[in-house]
């Protein structure tokens, strides 16, 4: 069997392949079976059996493949058998066989045949037996895989043959695999009955192919061409995980087509073959109505007598076109693209008329809607070409929905319709300034970036009341902060404070003061910010309402952390959260998750930061704010998880945030993803995300962290001059809280860069350069000591980075001191930071070797570092440790206990060898070279290991291996 057409890559289906591999292995032991692979058109049945065929052939099996064809008129009997066996004519595999000629096993194809052409039932039985005998002959030494595709188009004789072979396969080296479209079986089809009979008799097993997951669709599309995340997400949603549909949608997007591709539409509409006129009319109404259509709405619009309506609906369900929901008493299309295809067949005028009929039915009886009535009315009135009704419904819908992204869509439609209506303010029930201001607000919470301030600037140009303008400027500053316009935001807040009078005390005054305090805090001016927060809280106390000043109370918590009073800051934020919950103030509640995780991160309390941020991420999703404040909380959660060594969960958090494609402070997510790539040795990934972060307008509190990552990347790429330049620029910034709080880390990295520069200068015998570097390193160390003392009350990290700075400085002097590196390791251990602790243990081992310590003594920190780096998947650090071990002849003793874990892991001896090297972080190519096997064989061993261990990644497998070594059984 040929492996089939060339797909870019085989994606997903690991479970399905595992099942088929198991049946193939059983067939090799003369325990044959039949597998019925079912799924909708395009789901990947052919691709799966092609993959199976290729694997089976490589394993030495004989693979035969035949396809049924959708022929017009009388079908040809046994056509798939002819196609499967025809290539064997004259083959050595059947030469000398005492069977009749192959051409006698099948009818002549020159004209249609029936079973009677063989002389009746006895002749048909003889044909079946001779076919089976031939298959037995072919399977004398290795199994035979007979694939029959598209069984839904098979003739009755072929179905009978499949049934016969399925019952006969059990004691033979035969694997029969048949595929069929489960969505194209008529209620009374012969195949439906056959499948039921075979499953009941346990003569076959069913293998239903489900849609691909989101990440699998992304992998599939990436195999064709680079695909933006937004487009991949859109294609996944429209295709619902169907690989053929996804590929066709991508091809259409590449061609710039906006409509459903013709080939895809034709495939989808084939499902409607056989439906009568009333059923098709119902489908047109359902396509116009949307995804979920209540029964009562269909009845109201269709106008059919109930008996005929029910009969028509039953037919669409039996043909698997509509799917009923008994609980909701509604119907939906089996596939959303099928609804698109049906909608595309509507004639001009017909579409508008159906939309208007649906709108009138919903207006007359709002309870007929499947979702919010205003939202459905807005859609139908707009599509019906009725702008007045559509404008009012769009505004109502925007005000009714809770999700900002959905509200933004309705407001955008209302603004588009505004110019099409003669008296829009009367039709909308609101003036344009109010609509613009509300649209800006939902755009902000939907993560629409620059749109929010642009819309609000338009609203400001229409306002003339000072108090109203003051609140608008407060909103404008709030919208400017996330896009990095710190100066513009502070100017807007100051303008707001000017416009809103001090007397009498008012909620508006408390709001604008709270906003100004926020800007000052983000500019690392905690003393000024705290004073303004206290003014806002005093106003709130005077009016007896704390709600307008909740933002100030939360910002005060952050200020207290910067002022070295972290415990008070935490209590302040928790108090804010309790008050926000009491008021039902979702935005203020989510702000506390942002700021409290910030406070914990700044203070070096990563475990607390992770716990609070993960709770905040869940809440932001529940409230529909994952594209705004949820992005910042997700970034904080990922940063904490990365620091704690939970890199897999950090990556999941980052991927989810990046899939949102929000413009709300995306630089934080990109920076953490770059750091993860850097730690893993994925330097191209690190470059990509650092570039993305650098293109965003960075908040000032991120500039030092960004410089650290850029410098660290340069150091791993052996570019110490570039690293030193970046760090020098960061340390020469105007004195801000950002530089001060991160100064110990900047200094530690700068000393490392100077050390690398000194080593290069020494090689060149440039003594002047070496002395200059040493002077610079001494200055950096003194600065690190001073800044660490200054921020010790603010962040626990200061102690860790100062210890690294002290140890790095000893390297500059040419006598790296083991005791200093041991102290640095201990400092990071106490802070639960496995990666920097492992880095310091590498340097500790290196220093011991240089000091002439015994190999056994130097191996202790090296071994500990290697274990952690292997568990994390920190490839660059692993490489350095292994180079050190080779040069100094250190025994890392990676996994000596693995050889005794046969019963625990269930691995073969060769698989244990592969796991040992895999746990060291080796690639397949490196494993193959060390074990003297092919890369392909290595890949197979790795797949078997992952399956046996029940894990999905190499990192998880390595973690299990490390756990077994670290905790041997008694």
PDB file of C-alpha atoms in Angstrom, residues 332-466:
ATOM      1  CA  UNK A 332     -27.757  23.185  16.355  1.00  0.00           C
ATOM      2  CA  UNK A 333     -25.851  22.277  13.207  1.00  0.00           C
ATOM      3  CA  UNK A 334     -23.613  19.251  13.512  1.00  0.00           C
ATOM      4  CA  UNK A 335     -20.802  21.520  12.338  1.00  0.00           C
ATOM      5  CA  UNK A 336     -20.777  25.314  12.334  1.00  0.00           C
ATOM      6  CA  UNK A 337     -19.174  25.379   8.869  1.00  0.00           C
ATOM      7  CA  UNK A 338     -22.209  23.493   7.558  1.00  0.00           C
ATOM      8  CA  UNK A 339     -24.335  26.390   8.788  1.00  0.00           C
ATOM      9  CA  UNK A 340     -22.000  28.734   6.864  1.00  0.00           C
ATOM     10  CA  UNK A 341     -22.364  26.590   3.752  1.00  0.00           C
ATOM     11  CA  UNK A 342     -26.167  26.590   3.948  1.00  0.00           C
ATOM     12  CA  UNK A 343     -26.196  30.326   4.643  1.00  0.00           C
ATOM     13  CA  UNK A 344     -24.055  30.887   1.543  1.00  0.00           C
ATOM     14  CA  UNK A 345     -26.718  29.236  -0.644  1.00  0.00           C
ATOM     15  CA  UNK A 346     -29.349  31.854   0.240  1.00  0.00           C
ATOM     16  CA  UNK A 347     -30.407  34.074  -2.662  1.00  0.00           C
ATOM     17  CA  UNK A 348     -30.294  37.896  -2.580  1.00  0.00           C
ATOM     18  CA  UNK A 349     -33.411  39.090  -0.820  1.00  0.00           C
ATOM     19  CA  UNK A 350     -34.078  35.677   0.685  1.00  0.00           C
ATOM     20  CA  UNK A 351     -31.430  36.228   3.355  1.00  0.00           C
ATOM     21  CA  UNK A 352     -32.731  39.668   4.362  1.00  0.00           C
ATOM     22  CA  UNK A 353     -36.318  38.385   4.419  1.00  0.00           C
ATOM     23  CA  UNK A 354     -35.435  35.497   6.752  1.00  0.00           C
ATOM     24  CA  UNK A 355     -33.467  37.775   9.087  1.00  0.00           C
ATOM     25  CA  UNK A 356     -36.430  40.154   9.299  1.00  0.00           C
ATOM     26  CA  UNK A 357     -38.877  37.316   9.987  1.00  0.00           C
ATOM     27  CA  UNK A 358     -36.639  36.098  12.812  1.00  0.00           C
ATOM     28  CA  UNK A 359     -36.285  39.618  14.239  1.00  0.00           C
ATOM     29  CA  UNK A 360     -40.043  40.169  14.229  1.00  0.00           C
ATOM     30  CA  UNK A 361     -40.650  36.808  15.890  1.00  0.00           C
ATOM     31  CA  UNK A 362     -38.088  37.620  18.622  1.00  0.00           C
ATOM     32  CA  UNK A 363     -39.491  41.107  19.177  1.00  0.00           C
ATOM     33  CA  UNK A 364     -43.016  39.707  19.477  1.00  0.00           C
ATOM     34  CA  UNK A 365     -41.936  37.008  21.921  1.00  0.00           C
ATOM     35  CA  UNK A 366     -38.485  37.655  23.482  1.00  0.00           C
ATOM     36  CA  UNK A 367     -38.544  34.288  25.233  1.00  0.00           C
ATOM     37  CA  UNK A 368     -37.913  32.596  21.872  1.00  0.00           C
ATOM     38  CA  UNK A 369     -34.261  33.704  21.835  1.00  0.00           C
ATOM     39  CA  UNK A 370     -31.536  31.153  22.561  1.00  0.00           C
ATOM     40  CA  UNK A 371     -29.372  33.847  24.178  1.00  0.00           C
ATOM     41  CA  UNK A 372     -29.693  37.544  25.050  1.00  0.00           C
ATOM     42  CA  UNK A 373     -32.629  38.845  23.014  1.00  0.00           C
ATOM     43  CA  UNK A 374     -31.103  42.255  22.316  1.00  0.00           C
ATOM     44  CA  UNK A 375     -27.964  40.670  20.877  1.00  0.00           C
ATOM     45  CA  UNK A 376     -29.951  38.459  18.516  1.00  0.00           C
ATOM     46  CA  UNK A 377     -32.223  41.322  17.510  1.00  0.00           C
ATOM     47  CA  UNK A 378     -29.204  43.516  16.752  1.00  0.00           C
ATOM     48  CA  UNK A 379     -27.739  40.862  14.486  1.00  0.00           C
ATOM     49  CA  UNK A 380     -30.982  40.170  12.614  1.00  0.00           C
ATOM     50  CA  UNK A 381     -32.069  43.799  12.184  1.00  0.00           C
ATOM     51  CA  UNK A 382     -28.624  44.692  10.886  1.00  0.00           C
ATOM     52  CA  UNK A 383     -28.526  41.793   8.419  1.00  0.00           C
ATOM     53  CA  UNK A 384     -32.082  42.630   7.344  1.00  0.00           C
ATOM     54  CA  UNK A 385     -30.984  46.131   6.312  1.00  0.00           C
ATOM     55  CA  UNK A 386     -33.002  47.906   9.028  1.00  0.00           C
ATOM     56  CA  UNK A 387     -30.480  50.406  10.530  1.00  0.00           C
ATOM     57  CA  UNK A 388     -32.851  52.204  12.932  1.00  0.00           C
ATOM     58  CA  UNK A 389     -33.932  49.013  14.676  1.00  0.00           C
ATOM     59  CA  UNK A 390     -30.365  47.646  14.484  1.00  0.00           C
ATOM     60  CA  UNK A 391     -28.868  50.749  16.154  1.00  0.00           C
ATOM     61  CA  UNK A 392     -31.135  50.611  19.198  1.00  0.00           C
ATOM     62  CA  UNK A 393     -30.761  46.836  19.531  1.00  0.00           C
ATOM     63  CA  UNK A 394     -26.960  47.093  19.277  1.00  0.00           C
ATOM     64  CA  UNK A 395     -26.828  49.629  22.107  1.00  0.00           C
ATOM     65  CA  UNK A 396     -29.195  47.525  24.230  1.00  0.00           C
ATOM     66  CA  UNK A 397     -27.126  44.419  23.512  1.00  0.00           C
ATOM     67  CA  UNK A 398     -23.849  46.158  24.408  1.00  0.00           C
ATOM     68  CA  UNK A 399     -25.293  47.316  27.730  1.00  0.00           C
ATOM     69  CA  UNK A 400     -26.775  43.899  28.488  1.00  0.00           C
ATOM     70  CA  UNK A 401     -23.796  41.576  27.969  1.00  0.00           C
ATOM     71  CA  UNK A 402     -21.203  41.118  30.704  1.00  0.00           C
ATOM     72  CA  UNK A 403     -18.164  40.224  28.569  1.00  0.00           C
ATOM     73  CA  UNK A 404     -16.201  43.296  27.360  1.00  0.00           C
ATOM     74  CA  UNK A 405     -15.177  41.680  24.067  1.00  0.00           C
ATOM     75  CA  UNK A 406     -18.809  40.943  23.173  1.00  0.00           C
ATOM     76  CA  UNK A 407     -19.941  44.390  24.310  1.00  0.00           C
ATOM     77  CA  UNK A 408     -17.265  45.987  22.121  1.00  0.00           C
ATOM     78  CA  UNK A 409     -18.608  44.184  19.047  1.00  0.00           C
ATOM     79  CA  UNK A 410     -22.107  45.570  19.673  1.00  0.00           C
ATOM     80  CA  UNK A 411     -20.851  49.102  20.351  1.00  0.00           C
ATOM     81  CA  UNK A 412     -18.734  48.991  17.183  1.00  0.00           C
ATOM     82  CA  UNK A 413     -21.797  47.986  15.175  1.00  0.00           C
ATOM     83  CA  UNK A 414     -23.747  50.859  16.753  1.00  0.00           C
ATOM     84  CA  UNK A 415     -21.033  53.363  15.793  1.00  0.00           C
ATOM     85  CA  UNK A 416     -21.016  52.019  12.223  1.00  0.00           C
ATOM     86  CA  UNK A 417     -24.809  52.462  12.050  1.00  0.00           C
ATOM     87  CA  UNK A 418     -24.725  55.945  13.581  1.00  0.00           C
ATOM     88  CA  UNK A 419     -24.186  57.703  10.245  1.00  0.00           C
ATOM     89  CA  UNK A 420     -26.882  55.631   8.508  1.00  0.00           C
ATOM     90  CA  UNK A 421     -29.717  56.924  10.709  1.00  0.00           C
ATOM     91  CA  UNK A 422     -31.328  60.368  10.365  1.00  0.00           C
ATOM     92  CA  UNK A 423     -31.795  60.994  14.100  1.00  0.00           C
ATOM     93  CA  UNK A 424     -29.326  58.561  15.721  1.00  0.00           C
ATOM     94  CA  UNK A 425     -29.544  59.948  19.250  1.00  0.00           C
ATOM     95  CA  UNK A 426     -33.328  59.448  19.344  1.00  0.00           C
ATOM     96  CA  UNK A 427     -32.998  55.972  17.826  1.00  0.00           C
ATOM     97  CA  UNK A 428     -30.201  54.965  20.197  1.00  0.00           C
ATOM     98  CA  UNK A 429     -31.592  56.604  23.331  1.00  0.00           C
ATOM     99  CA  UNK A 430     -28.092  57.971  24.100  1.00  0.00           C
ATOM    100  CA  UNK A 431     -25.919  60.835  22.858  1.00  0.00           C
ATOM    101  CA  UNK A 432     -22.785  60.162  20.836  1.00  0.00           C
ATOM    102  CA  UNK A 433     -20.374  61.268  23.574  1.00  0.00           C
ATOM    103  CA  UNK A 434     -21.832  58.765  26.032  1.00  0.00           C
ATOM    104  CA  UNK A 435     -21.655  55.965  23.461  1.00  0.00           C
ATOM    105  CA  UNK A 436     -18.036  56.811  22.616  1.00  0.00           C
ATOM    106  CA  UNK A 437     -17.061  56.899  26.300  1.00  0.00           C
ATOM    107  CA  UNK A 438     -18.725  53.562  27.016  1.00  0.00           C
ATOM    108  CA  UNK A 439     -17.158  52.003  23.904  1.00  0.00           C
ATOM    109  CA  UNK A 440     -13.740  53.221  25.073  1.00  0.00           C
ATOM    110  CA  UNK A 441     -14.329  51.583  28.451  1.00  0.00           C
ATOM    111  CA  UNK A 442     -15.180  48.152  27.038  1.00  0.00           C
ATOM    112  CA  UNK A 443     -12.314  48.468  24.516  1.00  0.00           C
ATOM    113  CA  UNK A 444      -9.951  48.966  27.458  1.00  0.00           C
ATOM    114  CA  UNK A 445     -11.226  45.902  29.298  1.00  0.00           C
ATOM    115  CA  UNK A 446     -11.255  43.881  26.073  1.00  0.00           C
ATOM    116  CA  UNK A 447      -7.529  44.579  25.646  1.00  0.00           C
ATOM    117  CA  UNK A 448      -8.032  46.642  22.485  1.00  0.00           C
ATOM    118  CA  UNK A 449      -5.028  48.815  23.287  1.00  0.00           C
ATOM    119  CA  UNK A 450      -4.830  52.117  21.414  1.00  0.00           C
ATOM    120  CA  UNK A 451      -8.544  52.183  20.570  1.00  0.00           C
ATOM    121  CA  UNK A 452      -9.652  53.059  24.101  1.00  0.00           C
ATOM    122  CA  UNK A 453      -7.789  56.402  24.373  1.00  0.00           C
ATOM    123  CA  UNK A 454      -8.637  57.285  20.753  1.00  0.00           C
ATOM    124  CA  UNK A 455     -12.358  56.786  21.362  1.00  0.00           C
ATOM    125  CA  UNK A 456     -12.238  58.697  24.631  1.00  0.00           C
ATOM    126  CA  UNK A 457     -10.432  61.628  22.989  1.00  0.00           C
ATOM    127  CA  UNK A 458     -13.413  61.873  20.617  1.00  0.00           C
ATOM    128  CA  UNK A 459     -15.801  61.808  23.580  1.00  0.00           C
ATOM    129  CA  UNK A 460     -13.766  64.526  25.358  1.00  0.00           C
ATOM    130  CA  UNK A 461     -14.072  66.769  22.290  1.00  0.00           C
ATOM    131  CA  UNK A 462     -17.881  66.591  22.634  1.00  0.00           C
ATOM    132  CA  UNK A 463     -18.065  67.277  26.404  1.00  0.00           C
ATOM    133  CA  UNK A 464     -18.396  70.743  27.972  1.00  0.00           C
ATOM    134  CA  UNK A 465     -19.084  70.086  31.672  1.00  0.00           C
ATOM    135  CA  UNK A 466     -15.977  70.368  33.903  1.00  0.00           C
TER     136      UNK A 466
END
